[in-house]
PDB file of C-alpha atoms in Angstrom:
ATOM      1  CA  MET A  20      -0.083   0.001  -0.164  1.00 74.00           C
ATOM      2  CA  SER A  21       1.124   3.300  -1.219  1.00 83.00           C
ATOM      3  CA  TRP A  22       1.011   6.394   1.286  1.00 89.00           C
ATOM      4  CA  ILE A  23       1.880  10.154   1.281  1.00 90.00           C
ATOM      5  CA  LYS A  24       3.267  12.502   4.027  1.00 91.00           C
ATOM      6  CA  ILE A  25       1.287  15.949   4.670  1.00 92.00           C
ATOM      7  CA  GLN A  26       2.264  18.487   7.365  1.00 94.00           C
ATOM      8  CA  THR A  27      -0.095  18.327  10.007  1.00 95.00           C
ATOM      9  CA  THR A  28       0.249  22.282   9.833  1.00 97.00           C
ATOM     10  CA  LEU A  29      -0.995  22.168   6.024  1.00 98.00           C
ATOM     11  CA  ILE A  30      -4.674  23.398   7.013  1.00 98.00           C
ATOM     12  CA  ASP A  31      -2.659  26.868   8.641  1.00 98.00           C
ATOM     13  CA  ASP A  32      -0.746  27.259   4.993  1.00 98.00           C
ATOM     14  CA  PRO A  33      -1.594  30.627   3.744  1.00 98.00           C
ATOM     15  CA  ALA A  34      -1.787  28.999   0.255  1.00 98.00           C
ATOM     16  CA  VAL A  35      -4.787  26.573   1.314  1.00 98.00           C
ATOM     17  CA  SER A  36      -6.487  29.575   3.145  1.00 98.00           C
ATOM     18  CA  ALA A  37      -5.929  31.462  -0.695  1.00 98.00           C
ATOM     19  CA  ILE A  38      -7.122  28.377  -2.602  1.00 98.00           C
ATOM     20  CA  ALA A  39     -10.155  28.325   0.106  1.00 98.00           C
ATOM     21  CA  ALA A  40     -10.815  31.789  -0.604  1.00 98.00           C
ATOM     22  CA  ARG A  41     -10.676  31.826  -4.525  1.00 98.00           C
ATOM     23  CA  LEU A  42     -12.989  28.565  -4.652  1.00 98.00           C
ATOM     24  CA  ARG A  43     -15.379  29.615  -1.879  1.00 98.00           C
ATOM     25  CA  MET A  44     -14.237  26.616  -0.026  1.00 98.00           C
ATOM     26  CA  THR A  45     -13.507  25.503   3.812  1.00 98.00           C
ATOM     27  CA  GLU A  46      -9.656  25.095   4.310  1.00 98.00           C
ATOM     28  CA  THR A  47     -10.451  21.673   5.729  1.00 98.00           C
ATOM     29  CA  HIS A  48     -12.160  20.932   2.147  1.00 98.00           C
ATOM     30  CA  VAL A  49      -9.299  22.246   0.267  1.00 98.00           C
ATOM     31  CA  VAL A  50      -6.906  19.816   1.904  1.00 98.00           C
ATOM     32  CA  GLY A  51      -9.106  16.779   1.240  1.00 98.00           C
ATOM     33  CA  CYS A  52      -8.733  17.926  -2.139  1.00 98.00           C
ATOM     34  CA  LEU A  53      -5.264  18.263  -2.042  1.00 98.00           C
ATOM     35  CA  VAL A  54      -4.737  14.703  -0.328  1.00 98.00           C
ATOM     36  CA  ALA A  55      -6.754  13.296  -3.242  1.00 98.00           C
ATOM     37  CA  VAL A  56      -4.981  15.067  -5.986  1.00 98.00           C
ATOM     38  CA  TRP A  57      -1.593  14.290  -4.593  1.00 97.00           C
ATOM     39  CA  ALA A  58      -2.382  10.561  -3.826  1.00 97.00           C
ATOM     40  CA  TRP A  59      -3.290  10.674  -7.908  1.00 97.00           C
ATOM     41  CA  ALA A  60       0.071  11.962  -8.404  1.00 97.00           C
ATOM     42  CA  ASP A  61       1.921   9.889  -6.414  1.00 96.00           C
ATOM     43  CA  ASN A  62       0.665   6.640  -8.572  1.00 95.00           C
ATOM     44  CA  LEU A  63       1.689   8.398 -11.658  1.00 96.00           C
ATOM     45  CA  THR A  64       5.052  10.174 -10.703  1.00 96.00           C
ATOM     46  CA  VAL A  65       8.503   9.969  -9.575  1.00 94.00           C
ATOM     47  CA  ASP A  66       9.983  13.017 -10.140  1.00 97.00           C
ATOM     48  CA  GLY A  67       6.551  15.285  -9.941  1.00 97.00           C
ATOM     49  CA  PHE A  68       5.938  15.352 -13.767  1.00 98.00           C
ATOM     50  CA  VAL A  69       2.556  13.743 -15.146  1.00 98.00           C
ATOM     51  CA  LEU A  70       2.995  13.164 -18.882  1.00 98.00           C
ATOM     52  CA  HIS A  71      -0.199  13.713 -20.833  1.00 98.00           C
ATOM     53  CA  ALA A  72      -2.083  15.035 -17.461  1.00 98.00           C
ATOM     54  CA  THR A  73      -4.295  18.225 -17.610  1.00 98.00           C
ATOM     55  CA  PRO A  74      -5.628  20.550 -15.263  1.00 98.00           C
ATOM     56  CA  ALA A  75      -9.061  19.286 -16.269  1.00 98.00           C
ATOM     57  CA  GLN A  76      -7.750  16.112 -15.011  1.00 98.00           C
ATOM     58  CA  VAL A  77      -6.625  17.508 -11.686  1.00 98.00           C
ATOM     59  CA  ASP A  78     -10.170  19.224 -11.374  1.00 98.00           C
ATOM     60  CA  ARG A  79     -11.996  16.063 -11.368  1.00 98.00           C
ATOM     61  CA  LYS A  80      -9.518  14.231  -8.726  1.00 98.00           C
ATOM     62  CA  ALA A  81      -9.979  17.201  -6.558  1.00 98.00           C
ATOM     63  CA  GLY A  82     -13.840  16.956  -7.443  1.00 98.00           C
ATOM     64  CA  LYS A  83     -13.709  21.059  -7.743  1.00 98.00           C
ATOM     65  CA  LYS A  84     -13.982  22.861 -11.227  1.00 98.00           C
ATOM     66  CA  GLY A  85     -11.077  25.473 -11.110  1.00 98.00           C
ATOM     67  CA  PHE A  86      -8.948  23.707  -8.436  1.00 98.00           C
ATOM     68  CA  ALA A  87      -5.863  23.206 -10.734  1.00 98.00           C
ATOM     69  CA  GLU A  88      -5.990  26.774 -11.635  1.00 98.00           C
ATOM     70  CA  ALA A  89      -5.965  27.516  -7.875  1.00 98.00           C
ATOM     71  CA  MET A  90      -3.112  25.497  -7.532  1.00 98.00           C
ATOM     72  CA  GLU A  91      -1.093  26.878  -9.871  1.00 98.00           C
ATOM     73  CA  ASP A  92      -1.895  30.579  -8.588  1.00 98.00           C
ATOM     74  CA  VAL A  93      -0.200  29.520  -5.152  1.00 98.00           C
ATOM     75  CA  GLY A  94       2.776  27.938  -7.071  1.00 98.00           C
ATOM     76  CA  TRP A  95       1.811  24.277  -6.229  1.00 98.00           C
ATOM     77  CA  LEU A  96       1.114  23.182  -9.990  1.00 98.00           C
ATOM     78  CA  GLY A  97       2.389  23.856 -13.317  1.00 98.00           C
ATOM     79  CA  HIS A  98       1.362  22.688 -16.609  1.00 98.00           C
ATOM     80  CA  ASP A  99       2.181  23.018 -20.357  1.00 97.00           C
ATOM     81  CA  ALA A 100       1.379  20.827 -23.450  1.00 97.00           C
ATOM     82  CA  LEU A 101       3.028  17.826 -22.272  1.00 98.00           C
ATOM     83  CA  GLY A 102       1.368  17.273 -18.769  1.00 98.00           C
ATOM     84  CA  VAL A 103       1.336  18.890 -15.472  1.00 98.00           C
ATOM     85  CA  ARG A 104       3.895  19.519 -13.035  1.00 98.00           C
ATOM     86  CA  PHE A 105       4.124  19.449  -9.350  1.00 98.00           C
ATOM     87  CA  PRO A 106       6.919  21.955  -8.216  1.00 97.00           C
ATOM     88  CA  LYS A 107       9.058  20.820  -4.925  1.00 89.00           C
ATOM     89  CA  TRP A 108       7.992  17.251  -5.477  1.00 92.00           C
TER      90      TRP A 108
END
């Protein structure tokens, strides 16, 4: 079974608050969405780049339209024509 590590202070991170405010979500909901997205990515990458993935796929994994764009705005996601990248993976 695979697992991912998250900081116990993640819910208090200003980036989480920024995503929550932008998408009109609670910080708790944002953290749950982040865990879902990061768990998905963890199964697909070793270096933080998910080939052929799109922001729309990230949105679907999070269950929230605009989630990928909000992650990009805080520096937690990038994308190009080849796929999506999770900086500092």
